[in-house]
Amino acid sequence: MPNTKDIVVGIDMGGTSLRALVVNSANEILAVEKTSTNTRQEPDRLIADLAGWLEDVVRDSGIQRSALAAVSIGAPAAVDPAPGIVYHAPNLGWDKVALGPMLAKLAHVPVVVENDVNAGVVGEYSLGAGQGARVLVGIFVGTGIGGGILFDGQLYSGSRGAAAEIGHNVLLVDGPRCGCGNRGCAEALASRTAMERDVRSAIKGGEKSIVLKLMKERAKDRMTSSIIQKALKKRDPVMQKVMKRAEYYLGILVANVVNTLDPDCVVVGGGIAERLGEGFVGPIRRTAYECFLRGHDAQRVRIVQGALGDNAGPLGAVVLARQRLKIASKN
Ligand SMILES: [Zn+2]
């Protein structure tokens, strides 16, 4: 392998695990590595572990250390990307941690940090379902509902860096309490966490469902996307009802976003979209089309499933690092 400094490692920093993609200048994935994180550690310990793991990733993927141009991290947090500071990361218990500078110092390599959902939207724009869009909105449905907005390929972050909190659009006044403190946010109605709450409450109310049995069989303490998929396949009535309601709210959410930003593409990503595909995105699209203000060219708003799955975040992080650090790219 030629010894050119063009490899970027993109890292997705989850609440319980780290995933790294080793990516060359043609945006080809050379290796995928995964490890678990102990999020209860102090940030400096975790960052030291991260630096050590990075050396393992480089060694195991067979690239030369000298070919490593940068590391780019998508963090589940409010991020100030210029110095790479993580502000509020509830999943990690972090507040104001200089992740970028600290890791750069330990690993002797430039480090870029971005919000994970923003990175995911950049990934879908550059290499996935959002290619060619002038105004792209990404909505990622998982534990929460994250959003990202790109105008002409540039992330839109607002006046305070707080834009694109699409999941905190209030869709049901006086609805269920959201993690943000408000009531009736999209996230409190249609995230996987909200769906699990509704399934559990239906079961408590006496409705029959196989969801808890599936969780027990798979030794899961939460309703994962694969359990949702299995329950729907078995035509579990509670799961069907809860999913239908979540899709309806997501359709309304997309309609609100279209009315506000008039995007040419909305990408729906995250674990459920990846598992269920058109079965999930189809009903969302139908509701959105019924609800947003339509002109003669309404059909030009594409509402599609993400194409990159779990790789959207780390690949987007790599693309951002190449742009920000002006690292060679073949695309
Ligand atoms: Zn909220």
JSON list of C-alpha atoms in Angstrom, two decimals, residues 77-79 114-115 117-118 121 137-138 145-151 154-169 257 260-261:
[
{"chain": "A", "resi": 77, "resn": "ALA", "atom": "CA", "xyz": [-23.72, 15.47, 21.91]},
{"chain": "A", "resi": 78, "resn": "ALA", "atom": "CA", "xyz": [-23.88, 19.18, 21.32]},
{"chain": "A", "resi": 79, "resn": "VAL", "atom": "CA", "xyz": [-20.50, 19.88, 19.77]},
{"chain": "A", "resi": 114, "resn": "GLU", "atom": "CA", "xyz": [-18.99, 16.69, 15.01]},
{"chain": "A", "resi": 115, "resn": "ASN", "atom": "CA", "xyz": [-22.44, 15.85, 16.29]},
{"chain": "A", "resi": 117, "resn": "VAL", "atom": "CA", "xyz": [-26.48, 13.05, 13.52]},
{"chain": "A", "resi": 118, "resn": "ASN", "atom": "CA", "xyz": [-24.93, 15.94, 11.57]},
{"chain": "A", "resi": 121, "resn": "VAL", "atom": "CA", "xyz": [-26.62, 13.55, 7.26]},
{"chain": "A", "resi": 137, "resn": "VAL", "atom": "CA", "xyz": [-32.94, 17.14, 5.83]},
{"chain": "A", "resi": 138, "resn": "GLY", "atom": "CA", "xyz": [-32.00, 14.00, 7.71]},
{"chain": "A", "resi": 145, "resn": "ILE", "atom": "CA", "xyz": [-34.93, 11.50, 17.15]},
{"chain": "A", "resi": 146, "resn": "GLY", "atom": "CA", "xyz": [-32.02, 13.45, 15.72]},
{"chain": "A", "resi": 147, "resn": "GLY", "atom": "CA", "xyz": [-31.97, 15.81, 12.79]},
{"chain": "A", "resi": 148, "resn": "GLY", "atom": "CA", "xyz": [-29.55, 17.53, 10.48]},
{"chain": "A", "resi": 149, "resn": "ILE", "atom": "CA", "xyz": [-29.93, 20.14, 7.75]},
{"chain": "A", "resi": 150, "resn": "LEU", "atom": "CA", "xyz": [-27.64, 20.72, 4.77]},
{"chain": "A", "resi": 151, "resn": "PHE", "atom": "CA", "xyz": [-27.91, 23.63, 2.36]},
{"chain": "A", "resi": 154, "resn": "GLN", "atom": "CA", "xyz": [-23.07, 22.77, 4.08]},
{"chain": "A", "resi": 155, "resn": "LEU", "atom": "CA", "xyz": [-24.34, 21.96, 7.55]},
{"chain": "A", "resi": 156, "resn": "TYR", "atom": "CA", "xyz": [-26.76, 24.53, 8.85]},
{"chain": "A", "resi": 157, "resn": "SER", "atom": "CA", "xyz": [-26.22, 25.06, 12.56]},
{"chain": "A", "resi": 158, "resn": "GLY", "atom": "CA", "xyz": [-28.19, 28.23, 13.31]},
{"chain": "A", "resi": 159, "resn": "SER", "atom": "CA", "xyz": [-27.16, 31.31, 15.28]},
{"chain": "A", "resi": 160, "resn": "ARG", "atom": "CA", "xyz": [-26.16, 29.43, 18.44]},
{"chain": "A", "resi": 161, "resn": "GLY", "atom": "CA", "xyz": [-25.25, 26.07, 16.92]},
{"chain": "A", "resi": 162, "resn": "ALA", "atom": "CA", "xyz": [-28.58, 24.74, 18.12]},
{"chain": "A", "resi": 163, "resn": "ALA", "atom": "CA", "xyz": [-30.42, 24.22, 14.81]},
{"chain": "A", "resi": 164, "resn": "ALA", "atom": "CA", "xyz": [-31.89, 20.99, 13.49]},
{"chain": "A", "resi": 165, "resn": "GLU", "atom": "CA", "xyz": [-33.30, 19.78, 16.81]},
{"chain": "A", "resi": 166, "resn": "ILE", "atom": "CA", "xyz": [-36.07, 18.38, 14.67]},
{"chain": "A", "resi": 167, "resn": "GLY", "atom": "CA", "xyz": [-37.01, 15.74, 17.24]},
{"chain": "A", "resi": 168, "resn": "HIS", "atom": "CA", "xyz": [-38.08, 18.43, 19.67]},
{"chain": "A", "resi": 169, "resn": "ASN", "atom": "CA", "xyz": [-40.82, 19.83, 17.49]},
{"chain": "A", "resi": 257, "resn": "VAL", "atom": "CA", "xyz": [-40.10, 20.28, 8.17]},
{"chain": "A", "resi": 260, "resn": "THR", "atom": "CA", "xyz": [-40.48, 25.19, 6.96]},
{"chain": "A", "resi": 261, "resn": "LEU", "atom": "CA", "xyz": [-37.47, 24.40, 4.77]}
]
